[in-house]
PDB file of C-alpha atoms in Angstrom:
ATOM      1  CA  MET A   1     118.625  87.180  82.637  1.00 46.00           C
ATOM      2  CA  ARG A   2     115.172  85.870  84.238  1.00 51.00           C
ATOM      3  CA  PRO A   3     115.614  82.861  86.506  1.00 50.00           C
ATOM      4  CA  SER A   4     113.604  80.139  85.748  1.00 53.00           C
ATOM      5  CA  ARG A   5     110.750  78.542  88.384  1.00 57.00           C
ATOM      6  CA  GLN A   6     112.582  76.315  89.605  1.00 51.00           C
ATOM      7  CA  ASP A   7     115.633  79.089  90.444  1.00 64.00           C
ATOM      8  CA  THR A   8     114.903  80.986  93.134  1.00 67.00           C
ATOM      9  CA  ASP A   9     117.901  81.606  94.736  1.00 73.00           C
ATOM     10  CA  MET A  10     118.298  85.177  91.905  1.00 86.00           C
ATOM     11  CA  VAL A  11     114.739  86.531  92.986  1.00 90.00           C
ATOM     12  CA  GLU A  12     114.502  89.407  95.323  1.00 93.00           C
ATOM     13  CA  HIS A  13     112.096  89.666  97.903  1.00 93.00           C
ATOM     14  CA  LYS A  14     110.763  93.168  99.128  1.00 95.00           C
ATOM     15  CA  ILE A  15     108.317  93.056 102.474  1.00 97.00           C
ATOM     16  CA  TYR A  16     106.222  95.848 103.270  1.00 97.00           C
ATOM     17  CA  ASN A  17     103.409  96.452 105.594  1.00 98.00           C
ATOM     18  CA  MET A  18     100.080  98.071 105.854  1.00 98.00           C
ATOM     19  CA  VAL A  19      97.762  98.858 109.056  1.00 99.00           C
ATOM     20  CA  MET A  20      93.979 100.101 108.598  1.00 98.00           C
ATOM     21  CA  VAL A  21      93.812 102.154 111.961  1.00 99.00           C
ATOM     22  CA  HIS A  22      90.006 102.792 112.472  1.00 98.00           C
ATOM     23  CA  ASN A  23      87.651 104.385 115.348  1.00 96.00           C
ATOM     24  CA  GLU A  24      84.449 103.306 115.207  1.00 91.00           C
ATOM     25  CA  ASP A  25      83.162 104.550 111.327  1.00 95.00           C
ATOM     26  CA  GLN A  26      86.189 106.088 110.767  1.00 98.00           C
ATOM     27  CA  VAL A  27      89.805 105.207 109.328  1.00 98.00           C
ATOM     28  CA  LEU A  28      93.017 106.552 109.109  1.00 98.00           C
ATOM     29  CA  LEU A  29      94.732 107.343 105.986  1.00 97.00           C
ATOM     30  CA  LEU A  30      97.296 109.654 104.576  1.00 96.00           C
ATOM     31  CA  ASP A  31      97.640 112.197 101.315  1.00 93.00           C
ATOM     32  CA  ARG A  32     100.627 110.327 100.061  1.00 85.00           C
ATOM     33  CA  GLN A  33     101.407 112.966  96.847  1.00 78.00           C
ATOM     34  CA  HIS A  34     104.785 111.785  96.155  1.00 69.00           C
ATOM     35  CA  ASP A  35     106.480 108.576  94.258  1.00 69.00           C
ATOM     36  CA  ASP A  36     104.860 106.307  92.390  1.00 70.00           C
ATOM     37  CA  PHE A  37     102.135 105.449  95.101  1.00 70.00           C
ATOM     38  CA  SER A  38     100.360 108.107  95.571  1.00 78.00           C
ATOM     39  CA  GLY A  39      96.522 108.865  96.778  1.00 91.00           C
ATOM     40  CA  PHE A  40      95.029 107.880  99.983  1.00 95.00           C
ATOM     41  CA  ILE A  41      96.553 105.181 101.477  1.00 95.00           C
ATOM     42  CA  PRO A  42      96.685 103.491 104.989  1.00 97.00           C
ATOM     43  CA  PRO A  43      99.879 103.611 107.106  1.00 97.00           C
ATOM     44  CA  GLY A  44     102.403 101.486 106.377  1.00 96.00           C
ATOM     45  CA  GLY A  45     105.895 100.525 104.881  1.00 95.00           C
ATOM     46  CA  LYS A  46     109.198  98.896 104.355  1.00 96.00           C
ATOM     47  CA  VAL A  47     110.150  95.806 106.748  1.00 98.00           C
ATOM     48  CA  ASP A  48     113.289  96.560 108.136  1.00 96.00           C
ATOM     49  CA  PHE A  49     116.126  93.680 108.948  1.00 94.00           C
ATOM     50  CA  PRO A  50     115.635  91.910 111.134  1.00 95.00           C
ATOM     51  CA  GLU A  51     112.879  93.208 112.732  1.00 96.00           C
ATOM     52  CA  SER A  52     109.264  91.232 112.935  1.00 97.00           C
ATOM     53  CA  LEU A  53     106.690  91.896 111.054  1.00 97.00           C
ATOM     54  CA  THR A  54     104.251  93.077 113.820  1.00 97.00           C
ATOM     55  CA  ALA A  55     106.807  95.205 115.162  1.00 98.00           C
ATOM     56  CA  SER A  56     107.547  97.166 111.500  1.00 98.00           C
ATOM     57  CA  ALA A  57     103.954  97.711 111.355  1.00 98.00           C
ATOM     58  CA  ILE A  58     103.749  99.253 114.777  1.00 99.00           C
ATOM     59  CA  ARG A  59     106.959 101.285 114.112  1.00 98.00           C
ATOM     60  CA  GLU A  60     105.502 102.694 110.628  1.00 97.00           C
ATOM     61  CA  VAL A  61     102.154 103.688 112.282  1.00 98.00           C
ATOM     62  CA  LYS A  62     104.269 105.791 114.881  1.00 98.00           C
ATOM     63  CA  GLU A  63     106.342 107.367 112.019  1.00 96.00           C
ATOM     64  CA  GLU A  64     103.959 107.779 109.948  1.00 96.00           C
ATOM     65  CA  THR A  65     100.758 109.025 111.905  1.00 97.00           C
ATOM     66  CA  GLY A  66     102.377 109.353 115.448  1.00 97.00           C
ATOM     67  CA  LEU A  67     100.021 107.200 117.020  1.00 98.00           C
ATOM     68  CA  ASP A  68     100.841 104.221 119.260  1.00 99.00           C
ATOM     69  CA  VAL A  69      98.676 101.192 118.136  1.00 99.00           C
ATOM     70  CA  TRP A  70      98.424  97.610 119.464  1.00 99.00           C
ATOM     71  CA  ASN A  71      96.068  94.683 119.394  1.00 98.00           C
ATOM     72  CA  LEU A  72      97.048  94.363 115.388  1.00 98.00           C
ATOM     73  CA  GLU A  73      94.918  92.036 113.458  1.00 98.00           C
ATOM     74  CA  TYR A  74      96.387  89.845 110.879  1.00 98.00           C
ATOM     75  CA  LYS A  75      94.219  90.366 107.980  1.00 98.00           C
ATOM     76  CA  GLY A  76      96.140  88.948 104.985  1.00 96.00           C
ATOM     77  CA  VAL A  77      99.183  88.919 102.473  1.00 96.00           C
ATOM     78  CA  GLN A  78      99.209  90.356  98.811  1.00 94.00           C
ATOM     79  CA  HIS A  79     102.022  89.207  97.169  1.00 90.00           C
ATOM     80  CA  TYR A  80     103.254  90.834  93.510  1.00 89.00           C
ATOM     81  CA  VAL A  81     105.431  89.128  90.904  1.00 87.00           C
ATOM     82  CA  ASN A  82     107.083  90.955  88.517  1.00 86.00           C
ATOM     83  CA  GLU A  83     108.928  88.418  86.293  1.00 83.00           C
ATOM     84  CA  GLU A  84     110.454  90.887  84.332  1.00 83.00           C
ATOM     85  CA  GLN A  85     112.481  92.442  87.366  1.00 86.00           C
ATOM     86  CA  ASN A  86     112.943  88.755  89.229  1.00 90.00           C
ATOM     87  CA  VAL A  87     111.124  90.557  92.410  1.00 92.00           C
ATOM     88  CA  ARG A  88     108.474  89.488  94.299  1.00 92.00           C
ATOM     89  CA  TYR A  89     107.034  91.966  96.969  1.00 94.00           C
ATOM     90  CA  LEU A  90     105.249  90.968  99.951  1.00 96.00           C
ATOM     91  CA  ILE A  91     102.780  93.114 101.530  1.00 97.00           C
ATOM     92  CA  PHE A  92     101.131  92.195 104.958  1.00 98.00           C
ATOM     93  CA  TYR A  93      97.834  93.427 106.096  1.00 98.00           C
ATOM     94  CA  TYR A  94      96.493  94.303 109.642  1.00 99.00           C
ATOM     95  CA  VAL A  95      93.516  96.296 111.151  1.00 98.00           C
ATOM     96  CA  THR A  96      93.168  97.654 114.433  1.00 99.00           C
ATOM     97  CA  ASP A  97      91.263 100.015 116.645  1.00 98.00           C
ATOM     98  CA  SER A  98      93.479 100.248 119.611  1.00 98.00           C
ATOM     99  CA  PHE A  99      95.517 103.281 119.716  1.00 98.00           C
ATOM    100  CA  THR A 100      96.996 106.382 121.664  1.00 98.00           C
ATOM    101  CA  GLY A 101      98.322 109.802 120.783  1.00 98.00           C
ATOM    102  CA  THR A 102      97.953 112.692 118.571  1.00 96.00           C
ATOM    103  CA  LEU A 103      98.148 112.390 115.006  1.00 96.00           C
ATOM    104  CA  LEU A 104     100.923 114.355 113.286  1.00 94.00           C
ATOM    105  CA  ALA A 105     100.530 117.627 111.596  1.00 87.00           C
ATOM    106  CA  ASP A 106     103.115 116.774 109.194  1.00 82.00           C
ATOM    107  CA  SER A 107     104.403 113.985 107.845  1.00 82.00           C
ATOM    108  CA  ARG A 108     106.825 113.009 104.980  1.00 83.00           C
ATOM    109  CA  GLU A 109     105.007 110.236 103.897  1.00 82.00           C
ATOM    110  CA  GLY A 110     101.243 111.749 103.739  1.00 86.00           C
ATOM    111  CA  ASN A 111      99.359 113.911 106.143  1.00 92.00           C
ATOM    112  CA  PRO A 112      97.642 111.474 108.059  1.00 96.00           C
ATOM    113  CA  SER A 113      93.482 112.165 108.685  1.00 96.00           C
ATOM    114  CA  TRP A 114      90.440 110.880 109.814  1.00 98.00           C
ATOM    115  CA  PHE A 115      88.041 109.830 107.326  1.00 98.00           C
ATOM    116  CA  GLN A 116      84.519 108.440 107.072  1.00 98.00           C
ATOM    117  CA  LYS A 117      84.754 104.523 106.146  1.00 96.00           C
ATOM    118  CA  SER A 118      81.593 105.174 104.108  1.00 93.00           C
ATOM    119  CA  GLU A 119      83.216 107.646 102.309  1.00 95.00           C
ATOM    120  CA  ALA A 120      86.754 106.612 101.975  1.00 96.00           C
ATOM    121  CA  MET A 121      86.431 104.647  98.564  1.00 94.00           C
ATOM    122  CA  GLU A 122      85.476 108.164  97.113  1.00 96.00           C
ATOM    123  CA  LEU A 123      89.204 109.631  97.666  1.00 96.00           C
ATOM    124  CA  PRO A 124      92.035 109.018  94.921  1.00 95.00           C
ATOM    125  CA  MET A 125      93.893 106.119  95.733  1.00 94.00           C
ATOM    126  CA  GLN A 126      95.844 103.555  93.915  1.00 90.00           C
ATOM    127  CA  ASP A 127      93.863 100.486  92.259  1.00 89.00           C
ATOM    128  CA  VAL A 128      95.039  98.107  94.621  1.00 89.00           C
ATOM    129  CA  VAL A 129      94.328  99.911  98.035  1.00 93.00           C
ATOM    130  CA  ARG A 130      90.797 100.213  96.240  1.00 94.00           C
ATOM    131  CA  THR A 131      90.397  96.361  95.871  1.00 93.00           C
ATOM    132  CA  VAL A 132      92.122  95.733  99.539  1.00 94.00           C
ATOM    133  CA  PHE A 133      90.043  98.218 101.482  1.00 96.00           C
ATOM    134  CA  PRO A 134      86.727  96.333 102.097  1.00 95.00           C
ATOM    135  CA  LEU A 135      88.837  93.003 102.916  1.00 95.00           C
ATOM    136  CA  PHE A 136      90.099  94.806 106.014  1.00 96.00           C
ATOM    137  CA  PHE A 137      86.518  94.708 107.199  1.00 95.00           C
ATOM    138  CA  GLN A 138      85.106  91.692 106.240  1.00 94.00           C
ATOM    139  CA  GLU A 139      85.673  88.348 108.654  1.00 94.00           C
ATOM    140  CA  GLY A 140      88.446  85.647 108.228  1.00 95.00           C
ATOM    141  CA  THR A 141      91.819  86.405 106.177  1.00 95.00           C
ATOM    142  CA  PHE A 142      92.882  86.748 102.454  1.00 94.00           C
ATOM    143  CA  GLU A 143      95.624  86.632  99.734  1.00 93.00           C
ATOM    144  CA  LEU A 144      95.865  89.006  96.826  1.00 92.00           C
ATOM    145  CA  TYR A 145      98.012  87.529  94.294  1.00 90.00           C
ATOM    146  CA  LEU A 146      99.204  90.351  91.406  1.00 86.00           C
ATOM    147  CA  HIS A 147     100.996  88.479  88.728  1.00 83.00           C
ATOM    148  CA  ALA A 148     102.722  90.663  85.940  1.00 75.00           C
ATOM    149  CA  GLU A 149     104.772  88.036  83.353  1.00 67.00           C
ATOM    150  CA  VAL A 150     107.575  89.069  80.982  1.00 59.00           C
ATOM    151  CA  GLU A 151     106.424  91.437  77.912  1.00 59.00           C
ATOM    152  CA  ALA A 152     102.734  91.828  79.318  1.00 55.00           C
ATOM    153  CA  SER A 153     101.354  95.053  79.897  1.00 58.00           C
ATOM    154  CA  ASP A 154      98.933  94.265  82.981  1.00 62.00           C
ATOM    155  CA  TYR A 155      98.677  91.967  85.548  1.00 63.00           C
ATOM    156  CA  THR A 156      96.817  88.994  86.468  1.00 72.00           C
ATOM    157  CA  GLU A 157      95.216  89.435  89.856  1.00 73.00           C
ATOM    158  CA  GLU A 158      93.611  87.083  92.204  1.00 76.00           C
ATOM    159  CA  ILE A 159      91.740  87.210  95.643  1.00 80.00           C
ATOM    160  CA  LEU A 160      91.676  84.058  97.648  1.00 74.00           C
ATOM    161  CA  HIS A 161      89.715  83.942 100.996  1.00 77.00           C
ATOM    162  CA  THR A 162      91.481  81.890 103.566  1.00 69.00           C
TER     163      THR A 162
END
């Protein structure tokens, strides 16, 4: 049974993060080749309860790349609403050029590598990653709203600059 618009107690919320680590004209991406979210992607992952959003972003970068990051700048949020599954995914986006460490040679989430920022958009990546990629480097913050309605084969997309 799908909850009514007024009954949000039945809606599940899943919270994630994504961090664009960059070094001058290079960006750090994972070559993710498993599950339903394959392609090149910035590091990030699920926010574990009860950790903070920023602490989870720092932890995910360390686990997936071997790098220690700090000075994370909040860039925006994406929320993907799937009415059929009664779930809302929230993804918080950050960018940083502050890091130390050595890249992992192998990561279960995908091998991390540096790419020229100007060439990164040519890599295979999910549509949503391609959509937010330039937003990491624009002034201000953004909100990306994706809504998959019941019995719809596609979703609506709206980008708000805040």
